[in-house]
Short mmCIF file of C-alpha atoms in Angstrom, two decimals:
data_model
loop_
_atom_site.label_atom_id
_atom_site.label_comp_id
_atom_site.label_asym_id
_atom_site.label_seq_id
_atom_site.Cartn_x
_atom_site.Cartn_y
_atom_site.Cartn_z
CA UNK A 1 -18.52 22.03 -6.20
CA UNK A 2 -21.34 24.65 -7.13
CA UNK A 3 -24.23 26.02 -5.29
CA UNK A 4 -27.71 24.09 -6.09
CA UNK A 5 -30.43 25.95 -7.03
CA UNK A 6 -34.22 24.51 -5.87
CA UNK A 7 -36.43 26.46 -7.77
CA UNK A 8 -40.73 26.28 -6.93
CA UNK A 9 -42.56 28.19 -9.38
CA UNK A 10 -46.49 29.34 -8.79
CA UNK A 11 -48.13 31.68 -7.06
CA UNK A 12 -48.66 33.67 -3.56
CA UNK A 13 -51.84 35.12 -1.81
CA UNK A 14 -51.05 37.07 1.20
CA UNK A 15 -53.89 38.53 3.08
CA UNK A 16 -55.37 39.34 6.67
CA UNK A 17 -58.98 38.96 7.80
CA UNK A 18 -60.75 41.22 9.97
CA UNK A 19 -60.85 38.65 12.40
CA UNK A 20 -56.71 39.52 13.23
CA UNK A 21 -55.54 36.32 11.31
CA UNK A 22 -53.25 37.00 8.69
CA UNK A 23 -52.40 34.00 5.90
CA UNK A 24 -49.98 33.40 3.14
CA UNK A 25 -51.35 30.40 0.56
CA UNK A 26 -48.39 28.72 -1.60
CA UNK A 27 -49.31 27.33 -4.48
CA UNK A 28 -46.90 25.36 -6.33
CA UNK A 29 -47.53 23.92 -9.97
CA UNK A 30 -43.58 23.39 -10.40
CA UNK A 31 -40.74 22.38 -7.51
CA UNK A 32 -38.04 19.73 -6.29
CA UNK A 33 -41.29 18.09 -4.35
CA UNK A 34 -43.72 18.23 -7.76
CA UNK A 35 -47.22 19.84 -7.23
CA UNK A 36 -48.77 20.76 -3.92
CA UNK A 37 -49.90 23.77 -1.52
CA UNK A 38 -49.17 24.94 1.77
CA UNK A 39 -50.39 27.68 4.47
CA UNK A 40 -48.72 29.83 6.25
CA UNK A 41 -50.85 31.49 9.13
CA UNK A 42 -50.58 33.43 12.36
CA UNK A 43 -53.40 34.32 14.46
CA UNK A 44 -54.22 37.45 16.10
CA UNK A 45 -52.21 36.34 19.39
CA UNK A 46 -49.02 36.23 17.12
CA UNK A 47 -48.89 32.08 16.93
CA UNK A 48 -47.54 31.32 13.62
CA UNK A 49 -48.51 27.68 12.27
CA UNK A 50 -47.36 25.83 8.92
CA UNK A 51 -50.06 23.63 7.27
CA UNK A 52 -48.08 20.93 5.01
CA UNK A 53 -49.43 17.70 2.82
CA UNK A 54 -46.53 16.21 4.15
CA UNK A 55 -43.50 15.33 6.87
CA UNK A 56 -40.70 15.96 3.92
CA UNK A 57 -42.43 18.85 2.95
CA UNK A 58 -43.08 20.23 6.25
CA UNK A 59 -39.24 19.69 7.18
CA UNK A 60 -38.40 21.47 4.20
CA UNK A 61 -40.40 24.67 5.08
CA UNK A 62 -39.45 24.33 8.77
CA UNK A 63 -35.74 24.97 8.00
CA UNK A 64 -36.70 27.99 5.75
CA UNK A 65 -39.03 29.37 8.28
CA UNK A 66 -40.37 29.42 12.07
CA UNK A 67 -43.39 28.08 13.54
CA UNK A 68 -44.69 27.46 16.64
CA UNK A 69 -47.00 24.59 15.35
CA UNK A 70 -47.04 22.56 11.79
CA UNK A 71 -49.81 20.07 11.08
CA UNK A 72 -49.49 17.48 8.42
CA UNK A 73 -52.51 16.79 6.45
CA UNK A 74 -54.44 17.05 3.25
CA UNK A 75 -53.98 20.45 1.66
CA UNK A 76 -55.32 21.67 -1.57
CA UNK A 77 -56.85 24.57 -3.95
CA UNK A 78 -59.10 24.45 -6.81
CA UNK A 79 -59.69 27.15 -9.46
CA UNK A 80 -63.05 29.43 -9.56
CA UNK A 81 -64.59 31.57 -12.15
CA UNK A 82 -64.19 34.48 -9.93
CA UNK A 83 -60.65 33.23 -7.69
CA UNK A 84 -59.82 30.02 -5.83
CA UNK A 85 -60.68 27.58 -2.96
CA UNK A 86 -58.28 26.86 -0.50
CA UNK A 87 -58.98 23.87 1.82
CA UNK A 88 -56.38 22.61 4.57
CA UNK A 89 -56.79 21.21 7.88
CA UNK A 90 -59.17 23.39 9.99
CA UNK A 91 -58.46 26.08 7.46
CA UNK A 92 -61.31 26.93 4.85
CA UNK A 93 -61.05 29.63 2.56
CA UNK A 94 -62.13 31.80 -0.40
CA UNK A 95 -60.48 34.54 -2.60
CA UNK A 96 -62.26 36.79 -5.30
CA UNK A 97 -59.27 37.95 -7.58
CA UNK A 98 -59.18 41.15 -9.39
CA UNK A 99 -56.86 42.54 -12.11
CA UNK A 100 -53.33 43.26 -12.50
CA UNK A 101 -53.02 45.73 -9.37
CA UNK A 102 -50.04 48.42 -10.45
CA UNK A 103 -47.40 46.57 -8.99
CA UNK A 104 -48.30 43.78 -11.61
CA UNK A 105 -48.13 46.50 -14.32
CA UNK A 106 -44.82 47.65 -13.48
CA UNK A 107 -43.40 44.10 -13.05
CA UNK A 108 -43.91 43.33 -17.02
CA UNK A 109 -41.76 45.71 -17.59
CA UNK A 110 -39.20 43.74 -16.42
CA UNK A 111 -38.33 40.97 -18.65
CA UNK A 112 -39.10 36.79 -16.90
CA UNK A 113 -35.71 36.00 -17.20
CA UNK A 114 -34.58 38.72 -15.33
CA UNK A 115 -37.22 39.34 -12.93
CA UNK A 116 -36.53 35.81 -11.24
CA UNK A 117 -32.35 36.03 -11.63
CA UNK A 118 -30.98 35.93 -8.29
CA UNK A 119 -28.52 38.62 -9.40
CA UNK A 120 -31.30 40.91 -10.05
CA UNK A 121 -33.01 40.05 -6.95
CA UNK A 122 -30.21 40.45 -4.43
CA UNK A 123 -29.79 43.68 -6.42
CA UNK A 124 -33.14 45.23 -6.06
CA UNK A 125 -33.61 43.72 -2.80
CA UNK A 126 -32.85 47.41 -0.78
CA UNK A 127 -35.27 49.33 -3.27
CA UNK A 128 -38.28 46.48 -3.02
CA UNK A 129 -37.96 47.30 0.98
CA UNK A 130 -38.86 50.47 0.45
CA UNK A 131 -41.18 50.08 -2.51
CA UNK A 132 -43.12 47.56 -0.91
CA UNK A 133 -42.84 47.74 3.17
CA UNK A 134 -43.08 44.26 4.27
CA UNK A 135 -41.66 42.41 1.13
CA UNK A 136 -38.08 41.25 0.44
CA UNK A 137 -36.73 39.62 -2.65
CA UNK A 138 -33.57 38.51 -1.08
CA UNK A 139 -32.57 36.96 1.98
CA UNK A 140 -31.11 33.97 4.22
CA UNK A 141 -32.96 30.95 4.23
CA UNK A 142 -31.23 29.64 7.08
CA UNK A 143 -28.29 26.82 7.38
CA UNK A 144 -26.27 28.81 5.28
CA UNK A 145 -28.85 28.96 2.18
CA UNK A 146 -30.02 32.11 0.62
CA UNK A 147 -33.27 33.02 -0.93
CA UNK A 148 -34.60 34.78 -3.81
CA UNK A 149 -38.19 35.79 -4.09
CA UNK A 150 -39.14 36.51 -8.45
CA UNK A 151 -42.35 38.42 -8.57
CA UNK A 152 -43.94 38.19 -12.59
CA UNK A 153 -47.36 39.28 -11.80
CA UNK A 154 -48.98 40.21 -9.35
CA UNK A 155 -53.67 40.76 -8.93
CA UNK A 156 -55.48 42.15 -6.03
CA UNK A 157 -57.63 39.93 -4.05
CA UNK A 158 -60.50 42.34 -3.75
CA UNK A 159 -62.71 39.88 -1.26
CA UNK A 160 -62.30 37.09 1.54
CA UNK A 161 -63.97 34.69 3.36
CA UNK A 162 -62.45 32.15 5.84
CA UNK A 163 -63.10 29.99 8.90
CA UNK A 164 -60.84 27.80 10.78
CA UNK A 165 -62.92 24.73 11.93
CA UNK A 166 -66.05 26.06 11.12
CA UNK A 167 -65.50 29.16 12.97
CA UNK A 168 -65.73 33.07 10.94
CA UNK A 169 -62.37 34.22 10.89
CA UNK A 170 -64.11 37.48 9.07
CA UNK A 171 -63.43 39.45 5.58
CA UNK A 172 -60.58 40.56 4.12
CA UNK A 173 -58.23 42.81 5.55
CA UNK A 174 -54.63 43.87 5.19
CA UNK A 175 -51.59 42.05 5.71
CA UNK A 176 -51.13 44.34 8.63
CA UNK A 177 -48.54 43.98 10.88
CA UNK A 178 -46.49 41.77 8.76
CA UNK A 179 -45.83 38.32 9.36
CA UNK A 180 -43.18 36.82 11.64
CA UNK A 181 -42.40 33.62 9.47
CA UNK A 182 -38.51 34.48 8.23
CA UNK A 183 -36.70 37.02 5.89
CA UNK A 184 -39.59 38.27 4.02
CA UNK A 185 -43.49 38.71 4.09
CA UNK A 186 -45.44 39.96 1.13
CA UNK A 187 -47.33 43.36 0.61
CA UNK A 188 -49.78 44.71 3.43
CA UNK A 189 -52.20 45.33 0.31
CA UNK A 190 -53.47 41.71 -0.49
CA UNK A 191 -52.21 40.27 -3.38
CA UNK A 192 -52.05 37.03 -5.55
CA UNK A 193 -48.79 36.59 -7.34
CA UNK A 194 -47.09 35.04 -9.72
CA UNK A 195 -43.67 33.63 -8.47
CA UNK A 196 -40.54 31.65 -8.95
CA UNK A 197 -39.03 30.99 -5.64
CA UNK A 198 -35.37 29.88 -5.67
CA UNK A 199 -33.30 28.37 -2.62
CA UNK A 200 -29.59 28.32 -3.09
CA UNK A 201 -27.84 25.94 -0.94
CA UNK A 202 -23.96 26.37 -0.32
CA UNK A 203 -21.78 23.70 -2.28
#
């Protein structure tokens, strides 16, 4: 019997704030679970936490990933003229997005198909390392499940604002150190980009 593929296609913001939280925003328009978004976030004290829209989708993650906290709730973006809205749980926040940032000019050169391949991607894997400290495109997803990380685009987020209950978690900031969730993180310069995520789980 073959490996099965689950494939979520959308996009990625990764970003600190100067307040010494740093988050990672999925945004899915495509995956096994339809439409939704999710948060990834750890606080300055190193406490990683998953916000979900729901238990099945909160498992899911939770096997991919580690937490020390996940809250189930209602999670959600909406498009701006300038970026997007993020809203979920106790976490409240805004990103101004600029243009393609150079990595997103050098990733057109490589063509869709390939760039989300997970031959390519376990190929390139050892160069991204080193191209991009922080950021993986290949690695385990845990259980015996591999995953492949298939950068398209990829815009700078040139400004941030969040707050976490009402609370100023400050402006933007680096995704500096990275974070502790699994196999990969995403670039220490903040970034939005355009993905296609694929899980491979053994036959």
């Amino acid at each position: 019997m073959p490996a099965t593929d689950l494939r979520f296609s959308g996009r990625i913001a990764g970003y600190g704030t100067t307040g010494g939280v740093r988050i990672v925003l999925g945004l899915w328009s495509t995956s096994p679970f339809g439409s939704f978004a999710d948060a990834m976030i750890e606080d300055s004290r190193g406490k990683r936490l998953l916000l979900a829209p729901t238990q099945e989708i909160a498992d899911f993650i939770s096997t991919t990933y580690t937490f020390d906290d996940v809250e189930i709730g209602t999670v959600g973006w909406t498009r701006l003229p300038t970026g997007l809205r993020f809203v979920g749980g106790p976490l409240d926040t805004t990103l101004r997005i600029g243009g393609s940032s150079p990595l997103g000019r050098a990733l057109r050169v490589v063509p869709k198909p390939v760039a989300v391949n997970p031959v390519w991607l376990q190929t390139i894997d050892p160069l991204a390392r080193v191209l991009q400290p922080g950021a993986r495109t290949a690695g385990s997803a845990g259980n015996g499940r591999r995953e492949y990380y298939g950068v398209t685009g990829a815009r700078r987020i040139t400004a941030a604002t969040a707050s976490w209950s009402g609370a100023d978690l400050g402006t933007l900031a680096r995704l500096d150190p990275p974070v502790r969730f699994g196999f990969g993180s995403a670039p220490a310069d903040p970034h939005l980009v355009d993905i296609v995520t694929t899980v491979r789980q053994p036959a």
